[in-house]
């Protein structure tokens, strides 16, 4: 692609040079009669002459000026208008957006040629009319596309973070929307320039242009009008301008491929930078081989998957990063093998290698991958495609991002079979319904769209799609990340059942070691691209031999020191947040969803309150309501941060800048919550700019980097997010929330995508903030075990209602509501939790309740 873009730049540069030097390159005045009519190419006339005796080569050289003028001028005008309209519509929204988009609709449906004829009748023909008409029609489609991108950006977590901090519309526009669409502007300009060149040539060829302009379209018009196509003159009169038009359009197209990456720091710096961020500090050479199998396969019994000495590199030379080093792996039939390790350890790279999906700058440097005796590294892309989905199926991490949003889920499962040669579409749909029912989705939901399903149900759909073609191996890449405890358990049981059914193997890749322990036959532990321990699950979980494996188990099970599950009391202090009767409904009364229904809660200074519940309970809606990202239908939200009073019905108190500064939000996804186009310094100083304290940002940023232990500060302040690991990104997000000096921090599932080490690191920091600075923290999570380790009180949400609340230890010791009991039970079974010892009285009480 780089070579093609260089070719495009060279072609375009050549045309620009010819146009600039036209008076010196052309041997004659293009309007002068310098030879006999229809003279063929020869001495004195490189391309011969036309019917009037004008030199065609001179005309061709000067014509480049006309096409380049139209391309650049109309491209600039059209793109500028498109950017202004698209961003104005996305920023203002409401009636402004409606008015601008209806204008775009009108422009798109106006017939082009009649418009040109009408304007020509009023203003006369000529270059001005052509420029006006082409500019009027060429901006509309790019404007719609740029608006769509800007609206998408407004929903991104890093833009929502700025809005939650109280950023003005102007700040969001200049700081995030314009940089976010910047990468689309050059390709839109290239498209507009190409369109303008072709439209000008087409109009001139049809006789609707300016006949006095020596453009390539005019040359073709005169050639057609004077019967050049009926004689040999077409070879020197028609072919050269046609080839020049094609070459100029091709030059813009090839250059556009390269310009698509403009404005994207990750693309400019290369993909290896992100890998270095995840694998910082990794040794390069001298990697030991993986430890031997404790339970080798029987002699002569081939494994389903056999990996030997696999190494995968990203980049070359000094920038080379080894994502995998000498990895060995064997998977037998009927087995569930767990691949466990922290973020950046190489797990996803291993999945990509098994599927033949390692892409540049990644390369399989050495080693063997055999599937039922077939060497996969020796297969071409065509043969690999035949295996993917049919023999080796993938269950990706996010159902929301992996499913087609405009197709019903049954059709998506059926399409998986249709792509692999299903005999009939009706049969594929019938089989799809059977698979969906088998993974626990009610038949009434088979015609739903993905957005109508919960996260756990979407993950079930992905499992059904993986099972559709009866594969030999299922690769499940972090299939339970972001799911609540009961749902996580259901997904793990489905995968365990898939292995038990028909000799199928399952490779479960995750950072959640307790989850793997509950279902896997064998576990392989990866750290920094190396397999450091492997063995049967019972042995590895009970007596790990490597310190890293032991630390994984401890990070998953151990309670934090402090006031978490072991706390007898909490320190009562002044109220920081009081929520009363909060309600929010999405959609209408007939088909909508009641996200919150009469929620009451409070958070006091110097305590952490955990809001826990299953997926769809309304937890994230609560966070968005607290920061004005959604408007409540009823109830009150009161922040006692700056002496604010209670709010009226359905309103929030404390909307002043000082009050907004004293409450901050931490979003769920550390990868989506940071602006990709800003450096760490700019991300951390953004709140200070919003609150008008940018003058002290240098010292404040250095101090906050030290507080979140990104040391030395100079090493991190100029990095982009893609150059950081997941844990480092979450620390930056925490630093952004802390730099304004908040009294209340709301953390919305900030650890759901982090491994055990990073989760413990994050909640340890939050616990220290509570203890050392008396900050009030509302911690929203589906992981009741994690919340129990450091929260003072728990509030359990289910279907938008508070079903149970109380001090952490008391609630865990004797949960009353079925939802709470299900969360606690799933934590004990799949989350590494340890159930408290049950007294006879407690056992009798539990039996009575369950009965």
PDB file of C-alpha atoms in Angstrom, residues 61-193:
ATOM      1  CA  UNK A  61      -0.133  20.156 -21.796  1.00  0.00           C
ATOM      2  CA  UNK A  62      -2.170  23.315 -21.175  1.00  0.00           C
ATOM      3  CA  UNK A  63      -5.327  21.233 -20.582  1.00  0.00           C
ATOM      4  CA  UNK A  64      -3.738  19.775 -17.444  1.00  0.00           C
ATOM      5  CA  UNK A  65      -4.176  23.191 -15.845  1.00  0.00           C
ATOM      6  CA  UNK A  66      -7.956  23.062 -16.297  1.00  0.00           C
ATOM      7  CA  UNK A  67      -8.371  19.598 -14.755  1.00  0.00           C
ATOM      8  CA  UNK A  68      -6.056  20.359 -11.832  1.00  0.00           C
ATOM      9  CA  UNK A  69      -7.825  23.662 -11.188  1.00  0.00           C
ATOM     10  CA  UNK A  70     -11.200  21.951 -11.053  1.00  0.00           C
ATOM     11  CA  UNK A  71      -9.865  19.128  -8.942  1.00  0.00           C
ATOM     12  CA  UNK A  72      -8.157  21.242  -6.299  1.00  0.00           C
ATOM     13  CA  UNK A  73     -10.493  24.250  -6.214  1.00  0.00           C
ATOM     14  CA  UNK A  74     -13.789  22.355  -6.227  1.00  0.00           C
ATOM     15  CA  UNK A  75     -12.312  19.698  -3.915  1.00  0.00           C
ATOM     16  CA  UNK A  76     -11.338  22.351  -1.372  1.00  0.00           C
ATOM     17  CA  UNK A  77     -14.660  24.202  -1.614  1.00  0.00           C
ATOM     18  CA  UNK A  78     -16.768  21.057  -1.475  1.00  0.00           C
ATOM     19  CA  UNK A  79     -14.817  19.472   1.382  1.00  0.00           C
ATOM     20  CA  UNK A  80     -14.836  22.682   3.424  1.00  0.00           C
ATOM     21  CA  UNK A  81     -18.588  23.019   3.015  1.00  0.00           C
ATOM     22  CA  UNK A  82     -19.061  19.352   3.903  1.00  0.00           C
ATOM     23  CA  UNK A  83     -16.974  19.699   7.076  1.00  0.00           C
ATOM     24  CA  UNK A  84     -18.835  22.825   8.190  1.00  0.00           C
ATOM     25  CA  UNK A  85     -22.285  21.334   7.592  1.00  0.00           C
ATOM     26  CA  UNK A  86     -21.472  17.887   8.999  1.00  0.00           C
ATOM     27  CA  UNK A  87     -19.897  19.180  12.214  1.00  0.00           C
ATOM     28  CA  UNK A  88     -22.540  21.865  12.710  1.00  0.00           C
ATOM     29  CA  UNK A  89     -25.311  19.274  12.419  1.00  0.00           C
ATOM     30  CA  UNK A  90     -23.623  16.833  14.798  1.00  0.00           C
ATOM     31  CA  UNK A  91     -22.740  19.505  17.361  1.00  0.00           C
ATOM     32  CA  UNK A  92     -26.009  21.431  17.430  1.00  0.00           C
ATOM     33  CA  UNK A  93     -28.348  18.479  16.878  1.00  0.00           C
ATOM     34  CA  UNK A  94     -32.057  19.207  17.377  1.00  0.00           C
ATOM     35  CA  UNK A  95     -33.754  21.423  14.795  1.00  0.00           C
ATOM     36  CA  UNK A  96     -30.424  22.620  13.356  1.00  0.00           C
ATOM     37  CA  UNK A  97     -29.438  19.049  12.562  1.00  0.00           C
ATOM     38  CA  UNK A  98     -32.847  18.371  11.028  1.00  0.00           C
ATOM     39  CA  UNK A  99     -32.706  21.498   8.844  1.00  0.00           C
ATOM     40  CA  UNK A 100     -29.198  20.814   7.569  1.00  0.00           C
ATOM     41  CA  UNK A 101     -29.863  17.146   6.836  1.00  0.00           C
ATOM     42  CA  UNK A 102     -33.066  17.931   4.945  1.00  0.00           C
ATOM     43  CA  UNK A 103     -31.035  20.382   2.869  1.00  0.00           C
ATOM     44  CA  UNK A 104     -28.571  17.588   2.152  1.00  0.00           C
ATOM     45  CA  UNK A 105     -31.450  15.333   1.105  1.00  0.00           C
ATOM     46  CA  UNK A 106     -32.719  17.948  -1.322  1.00  0.00           C
ATOM     47  CA  UNK A 107     -29.263  18.451  -2.854  1.00  0.00           C
ATOM     48  CA  UNK A 108     -28.792  14.715  -3.279  1.00  0.00           C
ATOM     49  CA  UNK A 109     -32.056  14.266  -5.202  1.00  0.00           C
ATOM     50  CA  UNK A 110     -31.776  17.320  -7.483  1.00  0.00           C
ATOM     51  CA  UNK A 111     -30.989  16.148 -11.058  1.00  0.00           C
ATOM     52  CA  UNK A 112     -27.526  17.358 -11.924  1.00  0.00           C
ATOM     53  CA  UNK A 113     -27.906  18.206 -15.628  1.00  0.00           C
ATOM     54  CA  UNK A 114     -31.217  20.120 -15.296  1.00  0.00           C
ATOM     55  CA  UNK A 115     -29.657  22.188 -12.514  1.00  0.00           C
ATOM     56  CA  UNK A 116     -26.728  23.010 -14.771  1.00  0.00           C
ATOM     57  CA  UNK A 117     -29.027  24.007 -17.634  1.00  0.00           C
ATOM     58  CA  UNK A 118     -31.140  26.236 -15.377  1.00  0.00           C
ATOM     59  CA  UNK A 119     -28.120  28.021 -13.943  1.00  0.00           C
ATOM     60  CA  UNK A 120     -26.565  28.337 -17.381  1.00  0.00           C
ATOM     61  CA  UNK A 121     -29.762  29.998 -18.617  1.00  0.00           C
ATOM     62  CA  UNK A 122     -29.542  32.593 -15.836  1.00  0.00           C
ATOM     63  CA  UNK A 123     -25.779  33.136 -15.604  1.00  0.00           C
ATOM     64  CA  UNK A 124     -24.575  31.912 -18.957  1.00  0.00           C
ATOM     65  CA  UNK A 125     -22.212  29.044 -19.640  1.00  0.00           C
ATOM     66  CA  UNK A 126     -18.594  29.066 -18.671  1.00  0.00           C
ATOM     67  CA  UNK A 127     -16.197  28.073 -15.980  1.00  0.00           C
ATOM     68  CA  UNK A 128     -17.996  29.998 -13.208  1.00  0.00           C
ATOM     69  CA  UNK A 129     -21.237  28.109 -13.852  1.00  0.00           C
ATOM     70  CA  UNK A 130     -19.403  24.785 -13.930  1.00  0.00           C
ATOM     71  CA  UNK A 131     -17.565  25.484 -10.672  1.00  0.00           C
ATOM     72  CA  UNK A 132     -20.760  26.620  -8.970  1.00  0.00           C
ATOM     73  CA  UNK A 133     -22.842  23.641 -10.016  1.00  0.00           C
ATOM     74  CA  UNK A 134     -20.182  21.031  -9.255  1.00  0.00           C
ATOM     75  CA  UNK A 135     -19.466  22.619  -5.857  1.00  0.00           C
ATOM     76  CA  UNK A 136     -23.185  22.714  -5.018  1.00  0.00           C
ATOM     77  CA  UNK A 137     -23.688  19.001  -5.584  1.00  0.00           C
ATOM     78  CA  UNK A 138     -20.367  17.502  -4.511  1.00  0.00           C
ATOM     79  CA  UNK A 139     -20.454  18.485  -0.817  1.00  0.00           C
ATOM     80  CA  UNK A 140     -23.686  16.788   0.236  1.00  0.00           C
ATOM     81  CA  UNK A 141     -22.629  13.140   0.476  1.00  0.00           C
ATOM     82  CA  UNK A 142     -19.375  13.907   2.356  1.00  0.00           C
ATOM     83  CA  UNK A 143     -21.346  16.127   4.737  1.00  0.00           C
ATOM     84  CA  UNK A 144     -23.648  13.249   5.624  1.00  0.00           C
ATOM     85  CA  UNK A 145     -20.701  10.889   6.158  1.00  0.00           C
ATOM     86  CA  UNK A 146     -18.806  13.389   8.324  1.00  0.00           C
ATOM     87  CA  UNK A 147     -21.941  14.027  10.382  1.00  0.00           C
ATOM     88  CA  UNK A 148     -22.352  10.297  10.944  1.00  0.00           C
ATOM     89  CA  UNK A 149     -18.742  10.021  12.110  1.00  0.00           C
ATOM     90  CA  UNK A 150     -19.113  13.026  14.403  1.00  0.00           C
ATOM     91  CA  UNK A 151     -22.300  11.586  15.932  1.00  0.00           C
ATOM     92  CA  UNK A 152     -20.462   8.304  16.480  1.00  0.00           C
ATOM     93  CA  UNK A 153     -17.672  10.212  18.210  1.00  0.00           C
ATOM     94  CA  UNK A 154     -20.156  11.945  20.502  1.00  0.00           C
ATOM     95  CA  UNK A 155     -21.175   8.538  21.853  1.00  0.00           C
ATOM     96  CA  UNK A 156     -17.574   7.442  22.530  1.00  0.00           C
ATOM     97  CA  UNK A 157     -16.639   7.133  26.167  1.00  0.00           C
ATOM     98  CA  UNK A 158     -13.827   9.702  26.011  1.00  0.00           C
ATOM     99  CA  UNK A 159     -16.237  12.327  24.624  1.00  0.00           C
ATOM    100  CA  UNK A 160     -18.839  11.366  27.211  1.00  0.00           C
ATOM    101  CA  UNK A 161     -16.124  11.770  29.839  1.00  0.00           C
ATOM    102  CA  UNK A 162     -15.532  15.350  28.684  1.00  0.00           C
ATOM    103  CA  UNK A 163     -19.282  16.054  28.772  1.00  0.00           C
ATOM    104  CA  UNK A 164     -19.503  14.553  32.256  1.00  0.00           C
ATOM    105  CA  UNK A 165     -16.721  16.913  33.346  1.00  0.00           C
ATOM    106  CA  UNK A 166     -18.850  19.859  32.223  1.00  0.00           C
ATOM    107  CA  UNK A 167     -17.119  20.588  28.901  1.00  0.00           C
ATOM    108  CA  UNK A 168     -18.887  23.100  26.676  1.00  0.00           C
ATOM    109  CA  UNK A 169     -20.087  22.267  23.178  1.00  0.00           C
ATOM    110  CA  UNK A 170     -17.241  24.354  21.761  1.00  0.00           C
ATOM    111  CA  UNK A 171     -14.665  22.438  23.790  1.00  0.00           C
ATOM    112  CA  UNK A 172     -16.055  19.100  22.624  1.00  0.00           C
ATOM    113  CA  UNK A 173     -16.073  20.331  19.020  1.00  0.00           C
ATOM    114  CA  UNK A 174     -12.513  21.676  18.886  1.00  0.00           C
ATOM    115  CA  UNK A 175     -10.923  19.171  21.250  1.00  0.00           C
ATOM    116  CA  UNK A 176     -12.539  15.931  20.110  1.00  0.00           C
ATOM    117  CA  UNK A 177     -14.889  16.101  17.135  1.00  0.00           C
ATOM    118  CA  UNK A 178     -12.609  17.965  14.729  1.00  0.00           C
ATOM    119  CA  UNK A 179      -9.541  15.790  15.524  1.00  0.00           C
ATOM    120  CA  UNK A 180     -11.785  12.743  15.363  1.00  0.00           C
ATOM    121  CA  UNK A 181     -12.974  13.446  11.817  1.00  0.00           C
ATOM    122  CA  UNK A 182      -9.603  14.798  10.668  1.00  0.00           C
ATOM    123  CA  UNK A 183      -8.578  11.417   9.302  1.00  0.00           C
ATOM    124  CA  UNK A 184     -11.660  11.447   7.038  1.00  0.00           C
ATOM    125  CA  UNK A 185     -11.090  14.910   5.570  1.00  0.00           C
ATOM    126  CA  UNK A 186      -8.173  14.053   3.220  1.00  0.00           C
ATOM    127  CA  UNK A 187      -9.983  11.036   1.726  1.00  0.00           C
ATOM    128  CA  UNK A 188     -13.119  13.157   1.297  1.00  0.00           C
ATOM    129  CA  UNK A 189     -11.048  15.831  -0.463  1.00  0.00           C
ATOM    130  CA  UNK A 190      -9.534  13.203  -2.750  1.00  0.00           C
ATOM    131  CA  UNK A 191     -12.992  11.854  -3.561  1.00  0.00           C
ATOM    132  CA  UNK A 192     -14.335  15.360  -4.241  1.00  0.00           C
ATOM    133  CA  UNK A 193     -11.326  16.226  -6.417  1.00  0.00           C
TER     134      UNK A 193
END
